[in-house]
Short mmCIF file of C-alpha atoms in Angstrom, two decimals:
data_model
loop_
_atom_site.label_atom_id
_atom_site.label_comp_id
_atom_site.label_asym_id
_atom_site.label_seq_id
_atom_site.Cartn_x
_atom_site.Cartn_y
_atom_site.Cartn_z
CA UNK A 1 113.73 66.83 91.16
CA UNK A 2 113.95 68.08 94.64
CA UNK A 3 117.47 67.62 95.07
CA UNK A 4 118.46 69.62 91.97
CA UNK A 5 116.25 72.47 93.14
CA UNK A 6 118.55 72.51 96.19
CA UNK A 7 121.59 72.28 94.36
CA UNK A 8 120.68 75.49 92.27
CA UNK A 9 119.59 77.39 95.50
CA UNK A 10 123.16 76.45 96.95
CA UNK A 11 124.74 77.40 93.73
CA UNK A 12 122.71 80.76 93.73
CA UNK A 13 123.55 81.64 97.49
CA UNK A 14 127.43 81.01 96.36
CA UNK A 15 127.13 83.16 93.41
CA UNK A 16 125.59 85.83 95.93
CA UNK A 17 128.55 85.43 98.22
CA UNK A 18 130.89 85.63 95.60
CA UNK A 19 129.60 88.79 94.12
CA UNK A 20 129.90 90.18 97.56
CA UNK A 21 133.51 89.47 97.39
CA UNK A 22 134.10 90.40 93.97
CA UNK A 23 132.34 93.43 93.51
CA UNK A 24 134.30 95.44 96.07
CA UNK A 25 137.56 93.89 95.18
CA UNK A 26 137.21 94.75 91.61
CA UNK A 27 136.77 98.55 92.49
CA UNK A 28 133.00 98.65 91.29
CA UNK A 29 131.59 100.12 94.65
CA UNK A 30 133.96 101.63 96.99
CA UNK A 31 135.07 99.36 99.80
CA UNK A 32 134.44 101.75 102.57
CA UNK A 33 130.86 101.71 101.67
CA UNK A 34 130.46 98.04 100.77
CA UNK A 35 133.47 95.64 102.25
CA UNK A 36 134.01 92.67 100.77
CA UNK A 37 132.02 89.54 102.13
CA UNK A 38 135.31 88.11 103.83
CA UNK A 39 135.68 91.16 106.09
CA UNK A 40 131.90 91.06 106.70
CA UNK A 41 132.30 87.70 107.69
CA UNK A 42 135.23 88.33 110.04
CA UNK A 43 133.09 91.14 111.33
CA UNK A 44 130.21 88.91 112.38
CA UNK A 45 133.05 86.25 113.89
CA UNK A 46 133.89 89.09 116.09
CA UNK A 47 130.22 89.90 117.02
CA UNK A 48 129.49 86.16 117.85
CA UNK A 49 132.26 86.31 120.25
CA UNK A 50 131.11 89.58 122.07
CA UNK A 51 128.80 88.96 125.15
CA UNK A 52 127.25 92.69 124.51
CA UNK A 53 126.01 91.49 120.95
CA UNK A 54 124.42 88.30 122.57
CA UNK A 55 122.76 90.57 125.07
CA UNK A 56 121.46 92.74 122.20
CA UNK A 57 119.77 89.44 120.48
CA UNK A 58 118.10 88.58 123.73
CA UNK A 59 116.77 91.99 123.99
CA UNK A 60 115.44 91.97 120.49
CA UNK A 61 114.10 88.39 120.78
CA UNK A 62 112.62 89.85 124.11
CA UNK A 63 110.57 92.50 122.32
CA UNK A 64 109.45 90.56 119.09
CA UNK A 65 108.20 87.47 121.50
CA UNK A 66 106.31 89.60 124.08
CA UNK A 67 105.05 91.90 121.31
CA UNK A 68 103.81 89.07 119.30
CA UNK A 69 102.32 87.30 121.89
CA UNK A 70 100.35 90.20 123.40
CA UNK A 71 99.27 91.10 119.59
CA UNK A 72 98.11 87.52 119.08
CA UNK A 73 96.21 86.74 122.44
CA UNK A 74 94.52 90.40 122.07
CA UNK A 75 93.82 89.93 118.33
CA UNK A 76 92.16 86.70 118.65
CA UNK A 77 89.94 87.32 121.54
CA UNK A 78 88.76 90.90 119.83
CA UNK A 79 88.36 89.13 116.55
CA UNK A 80 86.16 86.21 118.25
CA UNK A 81 84.00 88.67 120.36
CA UNK A 82 83.77 91.00 117.41
CA UNK A 83 82.39 88.19 115.46
CA UNK A 84 80.16 86.41 118.00
CA UNK A 85 78.40 89.51 119.37
CA UNK A 86 75.57 90.30 117.16
CA UNK A 87 75.83 93.77 115.36
CA UNK A 88 79.46 94.35 116.52
CA UNK A 89 81.15 93.61 113.29
CA UNK A 90 78.99 95.95 111.44
CA UNK A 91 79.40 98.93 114.33
CA UNK A 92 83.45 98.37 114.02
CA UNK A 93 84.21 97.76 110.27
CA UNK A 94 84.38 101.67 109.92
CA UNK A 95 86.98 102.00 112.77
CA UNK A 96 89.19 99.19 112.03
CA UNK A 97 89.44 100.23 108.51
CA UNK A 98 90.48 103.56 109.38
CA UNK A 99 92.62 102.67 112.37
CA UNK A 100 94.68 99.50 110.40
CA UNK A 101 96.26 101.73 107.71
CA UNK A 102 97.87 104.11 110.40
CA UNK A 103 101.50 103.27 110.06
CA UNK A 104 102.75 102.37 113.74
CA UNK A 105 106.07 104.40 113.08
CA UNK A 106 103.70 107.43 113.51
CA UNK A 107 103.52 106.61 117.08
CA UNK A 108 107.42 106.65 117.56
CA UNK A 109 107.38 110.20 118.99
CA UNK A 110 104.65 109.52 121.31
CA UNK A 111 106.43 106.15 122.48
CA UNK A 112 109.51 108.31 123.03
CA UNK A 113 107.78 110.58 125.23
CA UNK A 114 106.01 108.38 127.32
CA UNK A 115 108.51 105.53 127.64
CA UNK A 116 112.15 106.74 126.44
CA UNK A 117 114.36 103.60 125.57
CA UNK A 118 112.17 101.53 127.59
CA UNK A 119 111.18 98.13 126.40
CA UNK A 120 107.57 99.40 126.52
CA UNK A 121 108.28 101.89 123.76
CA UNK A 122 109.27 99.04 121.48
CA UNK A 123 106.01 96.86 122.64
CA UNK A 124 103.95 100.01 121.97
CA UNK A 125 104.70 99.84 118.08
CA UNK A 126 105.19 96.16 117.35
CA UNK A 127 101.67 95.46 119.26
CA UNK A 128 100.04 98.16 117.35
CA UNK A 129 101.45 96.76 114.16
CA UNK A 130 101.16 93.08 114.59
CA UNK A 131 97.55 93.34 116.28
CA UNK A 132 95.81 94.25 112.92
CA UNK A 133 97.35 91.32 111.12
CA UNK A 134 95.84 88.80 113.30
CA UNK A 135 92.62 90.48 114.12
CA UNK A 136 91.86 91.03 110.26
CA UNK A 137 92.49 87.38 109.67
CA UNK A 138 90.39 86.14 112.64
CA UNK A 139 87.80 88.28 111.20
CA UNK A 140 87.84 86.68 107.72
CA UNK A 141 88.43 83.06 108.99
CA UNK A 142 85.21 83.18 111.27
CA UNK A 143 83.35 84.58 107.98
CA UNK A 144 84.35 81.54 106.60
CA UNK A 145 82.16 79.17 109.04
CA UNK A 146 79.88 76.71 107.36
CA UNK A 147 76.31 77.79 108.21
CA UNK A 148 75.22 74.46 108.34
CA UNK A 149 77.52 73.26 110.74
CA UNK A 150 76.71 76.35 112.88
CA UNK A 151 73.09 75.55 112.34
CA UNK A 152 73.81 71.85 113.52
CA UNK A 153 75.76 72.73 116.69
CA UNK A 154 72.82 74.99 117.82
CA UNK A 155 69.89 72.23 116.87
CA UNK A 156 72.18 70.22 119.23
CA UNK A 157 72.17 72.42 121.93
CA UNK A 158 75.71 73.80 122.01
CA UNK A 159 76.07 76.54 124.40
CA UNK A 160 77.94 79.58 122.79
CA UNK A 161 81.33 78.54 124.22
CA UNK A 162 80.85 74.98 122.88
CA UNK A 163 80.19 76.68 119.50
CA UNK A 164 83.31 78.69 119.52
CA UNK A 165 85.27 75.82 120.62
CA UNK A 166 84.17 73.24 118.17
CA UNK A 167 83.01 74.86 115.35
CA UNK A 168 84.45 78.59 115.03
CA UNK A 169 87.90 77.79 116.10
CA UNK A 170 88.53 74.90 113.88
CA UNK A 171 87.22 76.77 110.91
CA UNK A 172 89.19 80.05 112.01
CA UNK A 173 92.50 78.50 112.83
CA UNK A 174 94.10 78.54 109.38
CA UNK A 175 93.35 82.01 109.10
CA UNK A 176 94.60 82.73 112.69
CA UNK A 177 97.87 80.79 111.73
CA UNK A 178 98.26 83.07 108.60
CA UNK A 179 97.76 86.07 110.78
CA UNK A 180 100.33 84.90 113.27
CA UNK A 181 102.77 84.03 110.63
CA UNK A 182 102.31 87.75 108.81
CA UNK A 183 102.43 89.17 112.43
CA UNK A 184 105.79 87.46 113.32
CA UNK A 185 107.46 89.02 110.63
CA UNK A 186 106.10 92.46 110.85
CA UNK A 187 106.74 92.38 114.75
CA UNK A 188 110.20 91.60 114.08
CA UNK A 189 110.45 94.76 111.66
CA UNK A 190 108.97 97.00 114.14
CA UNK A 191 111.26 95.71 117.07
CA UNK A 192 114.54 96.33 115.12
CA UNK A 193 112.83 99.70 113.81
CA UNK A 194 112.19 101.03 117.28
CA UNK A 195 115.64 99.90 118.51
CA UNK A 196 117.18 101.59 115.17
CA UNK A 197 115.42 104.83 115.46
CA UNK A 198 114.42 105.45 119.54
CA UNK A 199 117.77 103.67 120.76
CA UNK A 200 116.07 100.90 122.92
CA UNK A 201 118.64 98.23 123.68
CA UNK A 202 118.67 95.54 120.73
CA UNK A 203 120.29 94.66 117.31
CA UNK A 204 118.74 97.55 115.85
CA UNK A 205 120.40 100.14 118.42
CA UNK A 206 123.74 98.06 118.01
CA UNK A 207 123.37 98.87 114.05
CA UNK A 208 122.70 102.46 114.90
CA UNK A 209 126.20 102.86 116.67
CA UNK A 210 127.86 100.77 114.35
CA UNK A 211 126.82 103.29 111.65
CA UNK A 212 127.68 106.43 113.40
CA UNK A 213 131.07 105.15 114.84
CA UNK A 214 131.69 104.39 110.88
CA UNK A 215 132.25 100.35 111.87
CA UNK A 216 130.88 99.46 108.35
CA UNK A 217 131.67 95.73 108.21
CA UNK A 218 130.29 95.43 111.61
CA UNK A 219 127.28 97.32 110.39
CA UNK A 220 126.69 94.73 107.40
CA UNK A 221 127.27 91.85 109.73
CA UNK A 222 124.50 92.81 112.13
CA UNK A 223 122.52 93.30 108.90
CA UNK A 224 122.92 89.72 107.98
CA UNK A 225 122.14 88.63 111.73
CA UNK A 226 118.63 90.66 111.18
CA UNK A 227 118.36 88.96 108.07
CA UNK A 228 118.86 85.46 109.54
CA UNK A 229 116.78 86.12 112.47
CA UNK A 230 114.05 87.07 109.79
CA UNK A 231 114.47 83.85 107.70
CA UNK A 232 114.44 81.79 111.03
CA UNK A 233 111.32 83.55 112.29
CA UNK A 234 109.65 82.91 108.86
CA UNK A 235 110.63 79.12 108.70
CA UNK A 236 109.92 78.53 112.27
CA UNK A 237 106.24 80.16 111.46
CA UNK A 238 105.61 78.10 108.84
CA UNK A 239 106.70 74.73 110.88
CA UNK A 240 104.36 76.06 113.76
CA UNK A 241 101.41 76.60 111.22
CA UNK A 242 102.05 72.82 109.50
CA UNK A 243 102.25 71.20 112.95
CA UNK A 244 99.00 73.00 114.16
CA UNK A 245 97.13 72.44 111.16
CA UNK A 246 98.42 69.16 110.49
CA UNK A 247 94.70 67.87 110.24
CA UNK A 248 93.93 70.44 107.76
CA UNK A 249 92.93 69.94 104.30
CA UNK A 250 95.31 72.48 102.80
CA UNK A 251 98.27 70.95 104.70
CA UNK A 252 97.50 67.35 104.09
CA UNK A 253 97.03 68.29 100.34
CA UNK A 254 100.72 69.82 100.32
CA UNK A 255 102.38 66.60 101.89
CA UNK A 256 100.52 64.36 99.41
CA UNK A 257 101.45 66.38 96.33
CA UNK B 1 69.90 98.77 116.50
CA UNK B 2 68.57 101.89 114.84
CA UNK B 3 65.30 100.28 113.23
CA UNK B 4 63.83 97.20 114.95
CA UNK B 5 63.84 94.37 112.87
CA UNK B 6 60.33 93.51 111.37
CA UNK B 7 59.16 97.10 111.27
CA UNK B 8 58.35 98.19 107.38
CA UNK B 9 60.68 101.31 106.63
CA UNK B 10 60.53 103.04 103.17
CA UNK B 11 62.73 100.43 101.89
CA UNK B 12 65.96 101.65 100.51
CA UNK B 13 66.21 105.12 102.73
CA UNK B 14 66.23 102.94 106.03
CA UNK B 15 68.54 100.65 105.14
CA UNK B 16 70.91 103.55 103.89
CA UNK B 17 70.44 105.24 107.12
CA UNK B 18 71.04 101.98 109.04
CA UNK B 19 74.36 101.76 107.14
CA UNK B 20 75.31 105.04 107.93
CA UNK B 21 74.76 104.76 111.66
CA UNK B 22 76.65 101.49 111.58
CA UNK B 23 79.69 103.40 109.85
CA UNK B 24 79.58 106.52 111.89
CA UNK B 25 78.51 105.25 115.47
CA UNK B 26 81.45 104.00 116.94
CA UNK B 27 83.86 106.65 115.42
CA UNK B 28 81.68 109.33 116.71
CA UNK B 29 81.71 107.43 120.24
CA UNK B 30 85.61 107.22 120.37
CA UNK B 31 85.90 110.60 119.50
CA UNK B 32 83.56 111.97 122.15
CA UNK B 33 85.18 109.51 124.80
CA UNK B 34 88.77 110.80 123.72
CA UNK B 35 87.18 114.42 123.79
CA UNK B 36 85.73 114.13 127.12
CA UNK B 37 88.22 112.24 128.77
CA UNK B 38 91.08 114.53 127.71
CA UNK B 39 89.14 117.62 128.60
CA UNK B 40 90.17 118.50 131.88
CA UNK B 41 93.81 116.98 131.21
CA UNK B 42 96.90 118.77 132.54
CA UNK B 43 99.21 115.93 131.58
CA UNK B 44 101.67 117.34 129.42
CA UNK B 45 101.86 114.20 126.96
CA UNK B 46 97.88 114.07 126.54
CA UNK B 47 96.71 117.23 125.64
CA UNK B 48 92.95 117.74 125.26
CA UNK B 49 91.55 116.91 122.03
CA UNK B 50 90.02 120.29 121.76
CA UNK B 51 93.62 122.00 121.68
CA UNK B 52 94.93 119.35 119.33
CA UNK B 53 92.31 119.89 116.91
CA UNK B 54 92.48 123.83 117.55
CA UNK B 55 96.28 123.80 116.49
CA UNK B 56 95.90 121.61 113.85
CA UNK B 57 94.90 124.51 110.95
CA UNK B 58 97.74 126.75 112.53
CA UNK B 59 100.33 123.92 112.26
CA UNK B 60 99.43 122.17 108.69
CA UNK B 61 98.94 125.60 106.92
CA UNK B 62 99.35 125.74 103.00
CA UNK B 63 103.21 126.31 103.00
CA UNK B 64 103.72 123.40 105.42
CA UNK B 65 101.50 121.13 103.51
CA UNK B 66 103.72 122.13 99.98
CA UNK B 67 106.95 122.16 102.32
CA UNK B 68 106.67 119.19 104.14
CA UNK B 69 103.69 116.96 103.22
CA UNK B 70 104.22 117.54 99.50
CA UNK B 71 107.77 116.05 99.25
CA UNK B 72 107.05 113.21 101.42
CA UNK B 73 104.41 111.81 99.12
CA UNK B 74 106.26 112.70 96.12
CA UNK B 75 109.35 110.62 97.47
CA UNK B 76 106.88 107.70 98.45
CA UNK B 77 105.39 107.73 95.11
CA UNK B 78 108.66 107.69 93.52
CA UNK B 79 110.20 104.91 95.48
CA UNK B 80 106.75 102.92 95.12
CA UNK B 81 106.41 103.34 91.24
CA UNK B 82 109.89 101.97 91.13
CA UNK B 83 109.65 98.87 93.46
CA UNK B 84 106.43 98.02 91.72
CA UNK B 85 107.80 98.43 88.33
CA UNK B 86 110.93 96.50 89.26
CA UNK B 87 109.29 93.84 91.51
CA UNK B 88 107.00 92.84 88.40
CA UNK B 89 109.60 92.85 85.91
CA UNK B 90 112.04 90.67 87.81
CA UNK B 91 109.02 88.81 88.91
CA UNK B 92 108.11 87.91 86.02
CA UNK B 93 111.49 86.65 84.65
CA UNK B 94 112.01 84.67 87.92
CA UNK B 95 108.49 83.24 88.05
CA UNK B 96 108.85 82.01 84.22
CA UNK B 97 111.51 79.71 84.60
CA UNK B 98 111.75 76.85 86.97
CA UNK B 99 115.58 76.94 87.13
CA UNK B 100 116.06 80.52 87.54
CA UNK B 101 113.31 80.57 90.54
CA UNK B 102 115.31 77.52 91.90
CA UNK B 103 118.80 79.33 91.62
CA UNK B 104 116.94 82.94 93.26
CA UNK B 105 115.03 81.43 95.66
CA UNK B 106 117.01 80.92 99.04
CA UNK B 107 118.73 84.12 98.38
CA UNK B 108 115.37 86.25 97.47
CA UNK B 109 114.15 84.45 100.93
CA UNK B 110 116.70 86.00 102.69
CA UNK B 111 117.06 89.50 101.37
CA UNK B 112 113.03 89.46 101.96
CA UNK B 113 113.70 88.52 105.46
CA UNK B 114 115.85 91.48 106.44
CA UNK B 115 114.03 94.17 108.33
CA UNK B 116 113.92 97.02 105.70
CA UNK B 117 114.47 99.62 108.22
CA UNK B 118 117.80 98.35 108.71
CA UNK B 119 118.99 99.33 105.17
CA UNK B 120 119.01 103.02 105.99
CA UNK B 121 122.04 103.32 107.54
CA UNK B 122 123.52 101.35 104.41
CA UNK B 123 121.79 103.74 101.60
CA UNK B 124 122.87 106.26 103.63
CA UNK B 125 126.40 105.57 103.29
CA UNK B 126 125.70 105.62 99.09
CA UNK B 127 123.49 107.86 98.40
CA UNK B 128 123.92 110.60 101.16
CA UNK B 129 121.05 112.29 103.02
CA UNK B 130 119.23 113.61 100.05
CA UNK B 131 116.21 112.53 98.01
CA UNK B 132 117.88 109.90 96.30
CA UNK B 133 118.58 108.07 99.46
CA UNK B 134 115.13 108.39 100.84
CA UNK B 135 113.61 107.08 97.43
CA UNK B 136 116.17 104.40 97.36
CA UNK B 137 115.17 103.23 100.93
CA UNK B 138 111.21 103.17 100.03
CA UNK B 139 112.16 101.36 96.60
CA UNK B 140 114.31 98.64 98.41
CA UNK B 141 111.85 97.90 101.10
CA UNK B 142 108.62 97.75 98.62
CA UNK B 143 110.60 95.63 96.12
CA UNK B 144 110.10 92.41 98.08
CA UNK B 145 106.79 91.41 98.26
CA UNK B 146 106.01 92.64 94.95
CA UNK B 147 108.69 90.62 93.65
CA UNK B 148 107.83 87.42 95.57
CA UNK B 149 104.16 87.60 95.21
CA UNK B 150 104.53 88.03 91.12
CA UNK B 151 106.58 84.85 91.11
CA UNK B 152 103.87 83.36 92.98
CA UNK B 153 101.22 84.37 91.08
CA UNK B 154 103.11 83.53 87.62
CA UNK B 155 103.88 80.16 88.95
CA UNK B 156 100.30 79.46 89.66
CA UNK B 157 98.90 80.41 86.03
CA UNK B 158 96.39 77.88 85.19
CA UNK B 159 98.07 75.35 82.80
CA UNK B 160 95.19 74.81 80.73
CA UNK B 161 94.61 78.47 80.23
CA UNK B 162 98.48 78.71 79.13
CA UNK B 163 98.08 75.93 76.92
CA UNK B 164 94.66 76.99 75.27
CA UNK B 165 96.43 80.63 74.50
CA UNK B 166 99.68 78.89 73.27
CA UNK B 167 97.24 76.65 70.89
CA UNK B 168 95.54 79.93 69.76
CA UNK B 169 99.04 81.51 68.94
CA UNK B 170 99.10 84.19 71.42
CA UNK B 171 102.59 84.74 72.18
CA UNK B 172 105.07 87.30 72.99
CA UNK B 173 103.82 90.45 74.38
CA UNK B 174 100.26 89.82 74.14
CA UNK B 175 100.34 86.57 75.89
CA UNK B 176 102.37 88.12 78.86
CA UNK B 177 100.12 90.82 79.12
CA UNK B 178 96.84 89.13 78.58
CA UNK B 179 97.34 85.74 79.78
CA UNK B 180 100.45 85.82 82.17
CA UNK B 181 100.49 89.09 84.04
CA UNK B 182 96.53 89.20 83.98
CA UNK B 183 95.95 85.76 85.82
CA UNK B 184 98.68 86.75 88.20
CA UNK B 185 97.23 90.20 88.94
CA UNK B 186 95.38 89.26 92.14
CA UNK B 187 98.40 88.18 93.72
CA UNK B 188 100.54 91.40 92.25
CA UNK B 189 98.02 93.12 93.89
CA UNK B 190 98.42 91.51 97.49
CA UNK B 191 101.83 92.30 97.18
CA UNK B 192 101.29 95.82 96.24
CA UNK B 193 98.93 96.33 99.12
CA UNK B 194 101.80 94.92 101.21
CA UNK B 195 104.43 97.09 99.74
CA UNK B 196 102.14 100.36 100.43
CA UNK B 197 102.18 99.78 104.28
CA UNK B 198 105.85 99.12 104.35
CA UNK B 199 106.42 102.29 101.97
CA UNK B 200 104.92 104.55 104.62
CA UNK B 201 106.76 103.28 107.28
CA UNK B 202 110.07 103.53 105.35
CA UNK B 203 108.86 106.99 104.05
CA UNK B 204 108.44 108.34 108.00
CA UNK B 205 111.48 106.35 109.15
CA UNK B 206 114.02 107.69 106.15
CA UNK B 207 112.71 111.43 107.00
CA UNK B 208 113.33 110.67 110.97
CA UNK B 209 116.91 109.82 110.19
CA UNK B 210 118.45 112.65 108.51
CA UNK B 211 116.16 115.28 106.58
CA UNK B 212 115.59 118.95 106.19
CA UNK B 213 111.66 118.66 105.61
CA UNK B 214 108.87 115.91 105.31
CA UNK B 215 106.26 114.67 107.71
CA UNK B 216 108.51 112.31 109.74
CA UNK B 217 111.15 115.21 110.13
CA UNK B 218 108.63 117.32 111.33
CA UNK B 219 106.83 115.20 113.70
CA UNK B 220 110.23 114.51 115.27
CA UNK B 221 110.96 118.31 115.48
CA UNK B 222 107.71 118.77 117.33
CA UNK B 223 108.57 116.10 119.83
CA UNK B 224 112.40 117.25 120.44
CA UNK B 225 111.11 120.63 120.91
CA UNK B 226 108.10 119.30 123.40
CA UNK B 227 105.44 120.80 121.03
CA UNK B 228 102.91 118.34 122.17
CA UNK B 229 99.66 119.40 120.43
CA UNK B 230 101.68 119.96 117.35
CA UNK B 231 103.01 116.68 117.83
CA UNK B 232 99.75 115.12 118.06
CA UNK B 233 98.40 116.83 114.99
CA UNK B 234 101.45 115.33 113.12
CA UNK B 235 100.52 111.85 114.61
CA UNK B 236 96.66 112.28 113.34
CA UNK B 237 97.72 113.60 109.88
CA UNK B 238 100.21 110.74 109.27
CA UNK B 239 97.06 108.44 110.32
CA UNK B 240 94.89 110.43 107.98
CA UNK B 241 97.65 109.79 105.11
CA UNK B 242 97.76 106.17 105.66
CA UNK B 243 93.89 105.85 105.89
CA UNK B 244 93.66 108.13 102.43
CA UNK B 245 96.31 105.94 100.67
CA UNK B 246 94.74 102.61 101.37
CA UNK B 247 91.29 103.92 100.22
CA UNK B 248 92.72 105.14 96.99
CA UNK B 249 94.55 101.52 96.61
CA UNK B 250 91.30 100.00 97.28
CA UNK B 251 89.41 102.07 94.45
CA UNK B 252 92.46 101.16 92.05
CA UNK B 253 92.33 97.51 92.92
CA UNK B 254 88.47 97.30 92.59
CA UNK B 255 88.94 98.89 89.00
CA UNK B 256 91.76 96.64 87.92
CA UNK B 257 90.76 93.35 89.68
CA UNK B 258 86.94 94.00 88.86
CA UNK B 259 86.64 90.95 86.62
CA UNK B 260 88.37 88.69 89.44
CA UNK B 261 86.08 89.85 92.09
CA UNK B 262 83.02 89.40 89.68
CA UNK B 263 83.99 86.10 89.12
CA UNK B 264 84.38 85.25 92.53
CA UNK B 265 80.95 86.37 93.50
CA UNK B 266 79.49 84.62 91.05
CA UNK B 267 81.33 81.42 91.88
CA UNK B 268 80.08 81.90 95.35
CA UNK B 269 76.37 82.24 94.00
CA UNK B 270 76.46 79.12 92.07
CA UNK B 271 78.83 76.54 93.74
#
């Protein structure tokens, strides 16, 4: 069953690439707008042998990783504090609900004014967007704590820190991991967007340059790279999630089936 | 906080008052802090909040609301609706047949992983810089979360439910509407919610690239012209718009998924 699914998936990919080759060759779309797959592959090869491409990739990954790390750290700390301190959750609920849907791209003009094309511009957008994903999941996760376990921990005389460490954290971890996975995807989107729009160095800026200089195959090649990067991040985040939650019912159940 | 515990208040009024304090206290404090901290600000980039509020009515006049905000919202609505319809339709097809799903899954995963804003330059090649381009950009970004969540939702339809429907002879459109789509609807709505925030992002981005009107365009114009208080009003307005749309979505979701939330509530009460 598994093997035939993989074969079908591979066939689907092959059909996708063949369509990418055939549609422009047959003249169904303009070759200037959508070059055949082999020309995109050629452009991709040229990119891969260019050191400037690798430094752009490094810049994008730096912005992504730093932003994600800051957002996850801040989201977890804020989420735990809000959940543990009495009344804080009720007081902050309306503010969180208000700030969360604000699109982070609204901050682009501010980022440009404050930091120009520096890394800090990218970080401002990435952290703002990814922070909420983590925070909300932490809040949900902590709400899920079993009141009996909490009471038991209390009656055994565990202090606040020990309760966070042994009761709250293991319950919230699956939610936190979901939040990190969502935040990782959002952080990549915002990192590339910031580079594309603001011009901070990275893959996004390279796409913008390719577009303005009419280097259409290169532009598609770079877009394929960002897609691959997104795919790798998704797969990687899932792997980390499985490893961190190897003890948890949801993952153990998944393996058994 | 507001009412000491244990004290007898006049019942519902007391609770409502307490809730109001909880809802309003922190926003009021934050605005007050911003107001006070920026009051004497001479930094060009952080104008006093008083100035920002002062220019707000001058900047967002009726003409500008009609000329910039309305087109933005209409494009968002057009792109989002297109994506929702296409996503649910394609997702239903892909989710209903196991082989089709296996065939499409890797390609779909790849297409979803592409950060949507990088499609702006591509779609500009095909559709120029008009409204079509912006609607296409919004639709192409919003469609993935809807599509993939629909596939997941359809896959997870309770087999007992599906069998029961079959044995009662519920087939065709009725089966699709009342059994399949209904039981997938919580998942579909999760996808629609993700799509909404992507849609707003893409609305702003597509207008920042090439446009002659729209919220994104106007905010960038203010920034380039160093009209800083005006730019701040634009940022605040974008924030308000995001908040408003999210509230509207919440209301729609509660209406459509009322049965589902009710089910979960009762499940929680009697485990």
